[in-house]
Amino acid sequence: MRPVHRERHLIDRIGWLRAAVLGANDGLVSTASLIVGVAASAANTGEILVAGSAGLVAGAMSMAAGEYVSVSSQADTEQADLARERRELADDPAAEREELARIYVDRGLDHALALQVAEQLMAKDALGAHARDELGISEVTTARPVQAALTSAATFSAGAALPLATAALSSGNVAVYTVSGASLVFLAVLGALGARAGGAAIARATARVTFWGVLAMAVTAGIGSLVGKAV
């Protein structure tokens, strides 16, 4: 008997990878920008660390809440569609079988074979077949609010901790430069890791993440400097 060949696809990671990359990138960029902005206003090291710590905690909670709410909305929509599909299957299974067959015809099967495929799939799991092929809902892509919330909060905290640790090791008058430089290195590494995990082009992902990080820190540094001079 030939062994079963099992493949692992990158799409299997999409549920947690999107939240992880978003959380870590947001934590790093927002906290680094906050620290750079406060440091540029001539604040001392204690004030910089207080601001950075507050940004870490508030950002992590905000990311968790935002991800949970948004992904829960997606899950609610999926459940509503599945409930409607369940009713339609109970009311008119023949029409639903024909509807599924037409999907397979559009993909290249002749009608007779499409009907046979639809009948066999519906005999095993009618709702699962319609969820997958009609609604586009599968085990891989289904919404997981708790997973998204916890992943975003954890990765945001990890990303935010990097510039915060750099600021803690720097004196207030050079924190703008040390945090900016270290954060750009961290962003480049994050972009490369995210691209590698998702099978994307590393150079392009790294450049994209670094560009937006530079822009965010430059803007907040400019505002912090102006506010510091005004005050």
Coordinates of C-alpha atoms in Angstrom, one line a residue:
M1 CA 0.0 0.0 0.0
R2 CA 1.4 3.4 -1.0
P3 CA 1.9 5.9 1.8
V4 CA -0.5 8.9 1.9
H5 CA 1.3 12.0 0.6
R6 CA 0.3 14.9 2.9
E7 CA 1.1 18.4 1.8
R8 CA 1.3 21.5 4.0
H9 CA 0.3 24.7 2.3
L10 CA 1.1 28.2 3.2
I11 CA -2.6 29.1 3.1
D12 CA -3.0 27.0 6.2
R13 CA -1.2 29.8 8.1
I14 CA -3.4 32.6 7.0
G15 CA -5.6 32.6 10.1
W16 CA -2.8 33.5 12.5
L17 CA -0.2 34.9 10.2
R18 CA -2.3 38.0 9.2
A19 CA -3.0 38.8 12.8
A20 CA 0.6 38.1 13.9
V21 CA 2.2 40.3 11.2
L22 CA -0.3 43.1 11.7
G23 CA 0.1 43.0 15.5
A24 CA 3.9 43.0 15.5
N25 CA 4.2 45.6 12.8
D26 CA 1.7 47.9 14.5
G27 CA 3.3 47.4 17.9
L28 CA 6.7 48.2 16.6
V29 CA 5.8 51.2 14.4
S30 CA 3.3 52.9 16.8
T31 CA 5.4 52.5 19.9
A32 CA 8.6 53.5 18.2
S33 CA 6.9 56.5 16.7
L34 CA 5.4 57.5 20.1
I35 CA 8.8 57.2 21.8
V36 CA 10.6 59.1 19.0
G37 CA 7.9 61.9 19.1
V38 CA 8.2 62.2 22.9
A39 CA 12.0 62.1 22.8
A40 CA 12.1 64.8 20.2
S41 CA 10.2 67.1 22.5
A42 CA 13.2 67.0 24.8
A43 CA 11.6 64.7 27.4
N44 CA 13.8 62.9 29.9
T45 CA 14.2 59.1 29.9
G46 CA 11.6 58.5 32.6
E47 CA 8.9 60.4 30.6
I48 CA 9.8 58.5 27.5
L49 CA 9.5 55.2 29.2
V50 CA 6.2 56.1 30.8
A51 CA 4.8 57.1 27.4
G52 CA 6.2 54.0 25.7
S53 CA 4.8 51.7 28.4
A54 CA 1.4 53.3 28.2
G55 CA 1.5 52.9 24.4
L56 CA 2.3 49.2 24.7
V57 CA -0.5 48.4 27.1
A58 CA -3.1 50.5 25.4
G59 CA -2.1 49.4 22.0
A60 CA -2.2 45.7 22.9
M61 CA -5.6 46.0 24.4
S62 CA -6.9 48.0 21.5
M63 CA -5.5 45.5 19.0
A64 CA -7.1 42.6 20.9
A65 CA -10.5 44.3 21.1
G66 CA -10.4 45.5 17.5
E67 CA -9.4 42.1 16.1
Y68 CA -12.0 40.3 18.2
V69 CA -14.8 42.7 17.2
S70 CA -14.0 42.7 13.5
V71 CA -13.4 38.9 13.2
S72 CA -16.5 38.3 15.3
S73 CA -18.5 40.3 12.7
Q74 CA -17.0 38.0 10.0
A75 CA -17.9 34.9 12.0
D76 CA -21.5 36.2 12.5
T77 CA -21.9 36.8 8.8
E78 CA -20.6 33.3 8.1
Q79 CA -23.0 31.8 10.6
A80 CA -25.9 33.7 9.1
D81 CA -25.0 32.4 5.6
L82 CA -24.7 28.9 6.9
A83 CA -28.1 29.1 8.7
R84 CA -29.8 30.3 5.5
E85 CA -28.0 27.5 3.5
R86 CA -29.2 24.9 6.1
R87 CA -32.8 26.1 5.6
E88 CA -32.6 26.0 1.9
L89 CA -31.2 22.5 2.0
A90 CA -34.1 21.4 4.2
D91 CA -36.7 23.1 2.0
D92 CA -35.6 22.2 -1.5
P93 CA -32.6 19.8 -1.6
A94 CA -33.1 19.2 -5.4
A95 CA -32.7 22.9 -6.2
E96 CA -29.6 23.1 -4.0
R97 CA -28.1 20.0 -5.7
E98 CA -28.6 21.7 -9.1
E99 CA -27.1 24.9 -7.8
L100 CA -24.0 23.0 -6.6
A101 CA -23.8 21.2 -9.9
R102 CA -23.9 24.5 -11.9
I103 CA -20.9 25.6 -9.9
Y104 CA -19.0 22.5 -11.0
V105 CA -20.1 23.0 -14.6
D106 CA -18.7 26.5 -14.5
R107 CA -15.4 24.9 -13.3
G108 CA -15.3 22.6 -16.4
L109 CA -17.3 19.5 -15.7
D110 CA -20.2 18.4 -17.9
H111 CA -23.6 18.6 -16.4
A112 CA -24.1 14.9 -15.9
L113 CA -20.8 14.5 -14.1
A114 CA -21.4 17.7 -12.1
L115 CA -24.7 16.3 -10.9
Q116 CA -23.1 13.0 -9.9
V117 CA -20.4 14.9 -8.0
A118 CA -22.9 17.1 -6.3
E119 CA -25.0 14.1 -5.2
Q120 CA -22.1 12.3 -3.7
L121 CA -20.7 15.3 -1.9
M122 CA -24.2 16.2 -0.5
A123 CA -24.7 12.6 0.6
K124 CA -21.7 12.8 2.8
D125 CA -22.0 16.5 4.0
A126 CA -24.5 18.7 2.2
L127 CA -23.9 21.8 4.3
G128 CA -20.1 21.4 4.1
A129 CA -20.2 21.1 0.4
H130 CA -22.2 24.2 -0.1
A131 CA -20.2 26.1 2.5
R132 CA -17.0 25.3 0.7
D133 CA -18.0 25.6 -2.9
E134 CA -20.9 28.1 -2.8
L135 CA -20.0 30.3 0.1
G136 CA -16.2 30.0 0.1
I137 CA -16.1 29.0 3.8
S138 CA -13.6 26.3 4.8
E139 CA -11.7 25.1 7.8
V140 CA -8.7 27.1 6.8
T141 CA -10.3 30.4 6.2
T142 CA -13.1 30.4 8.7
A143 CA -13.1 33.3 11.2
R144 CA -11.6 32.6 14.7
P145 CA -12.1 35.7 16.8
V146 CA -10.3 34.5 20.0
Q147 CA -7.3 33.3 18.1
A148 CA -7.1 36.6 16.2
A149 CA -7.4 38.7 19.4
L150 CA -4.8 36.8 21.4
T151 CA -2.4 36.6 18.5
S152 CA -2.7 40.4 17.8
A153 CA -2.3 41.3 21.5
A154 CA 0.7 39.0 22.0
T155 CA 2.5 40.1 18.8
F156 CA 1.7 43.8 19.4
S157 CA 3.3 43.5 22.8
A158 CA 6.4 41.8 21.4
G159 CA 6.8 44.4 18.7
A160 CA 6.3 47.3 21.1
A161 CA 8.8 45.8 23.6
L162 CA 11.7 46.2 21.2
P163 CA 11.7 50.0 20.8
L164 CA 10.8 50.3 24.5
A165 CA 13.8 48.2 25.5
T166 CA 16.0 50.3 23.3
A167 CA 14.7 53.5 24.9
A168 CA 15.4 52.1 28.4
L169 CA 19.0 51.5 27.4
S170 CA 19.4 55.0 25.9
S171 CA 19.6 58.5 27.5
G172 CA 16.9 60.9 26.6
N173 CA 18.9 63.2 24.4
V174 CA 19.9 60.3 22.0
A175 CA 16.8 58.2 22.2
V176 CA 15.5 59.7 19.0
Y177 CA 18.4 58.3 17.1
T178 CA 18.9 55.0 18.9
V179 CA 15.2 54.1 18.8
S180 CA 14.8 55.1 15.2
G181 CA 17.9 53.1 14.1
A182 CA 17.1 50.0 16.1
S183 CA 13.4 50.1 15.0
L184 CA 14.3 50.2 11.3
V185 CA 16.5 47.1 11.8
F186 CA 13.6 45.4 13.7
L187 CA 11.2 46.4 11.0
A188 CA 13.4 45.0 8.3
V189 CA 13.7 41.7 10.2
L190 CA 10.0 41.6 10.8
G191 CA 9.3 42.2 7.1
A192 CA 11.6 39.4 6.1
L193 CA 10.2 36.9 8.7
G194 CA 6.6 37.7 7.7
A195 CA 7.5 37.3 4.0
R196 CA 9.3 34.0 4.6
A197 CA 6.4 32.6 6.7
G198 CA 3.9 33.6 4.0
G199 CA 6.1 32.6 1.0
A200 CA 6.2 36.2 -0.4
A201 CA 9.1 38.1 -1.9
I202 CA 11.4 39.0 1.0
A203 CA 13.0 42.2 -0.5
R204 CA 9.7 43.7 -1.4
A205 CA 8.0 43.0 1.9
T206 CA 11.0 44.3 3.8
A207 CA 11.1 47.5 1.8
R208 CA 7.4 48.1 2.2
V209 CA 7.4 47.7 6.0
T210 CA 10.6 49.8 6.4
F211 CA 9.2 52.6 4.3
W212 CA 6.1 53.1 6.3
G213 CA 8.1 52.8 9.6
V214 CA 10.4 55.6 8.4
L215 CA 7.5 57.8 7.4
A216 CA 5.6 57.3 10.7
M217 CA 8.7 58.0 12.9
A218 CA 9.7 61.0 10.8
V219 CA 6.3 62.6 11.1
T220 CA 6.0 62.1 14.9
A221 CA 9.6 63.3 15.4
G222 CA 8.7 66.5 13.6
I223 CA 5.6 67.0 15.6
G224 CA 7.3 66.2 18.8
S225 CA 10.1 68.7 18.1
L226 CA 7.6 71.5 17.2
V227 CA 5.6 70.8 20.4
G228 CA 8.7 70.7 22.5
K229 CA 9.9 74.1 21.2
A230 CA 6.4 75.6 21.7
V231 CA 6.1 74.4 25.2

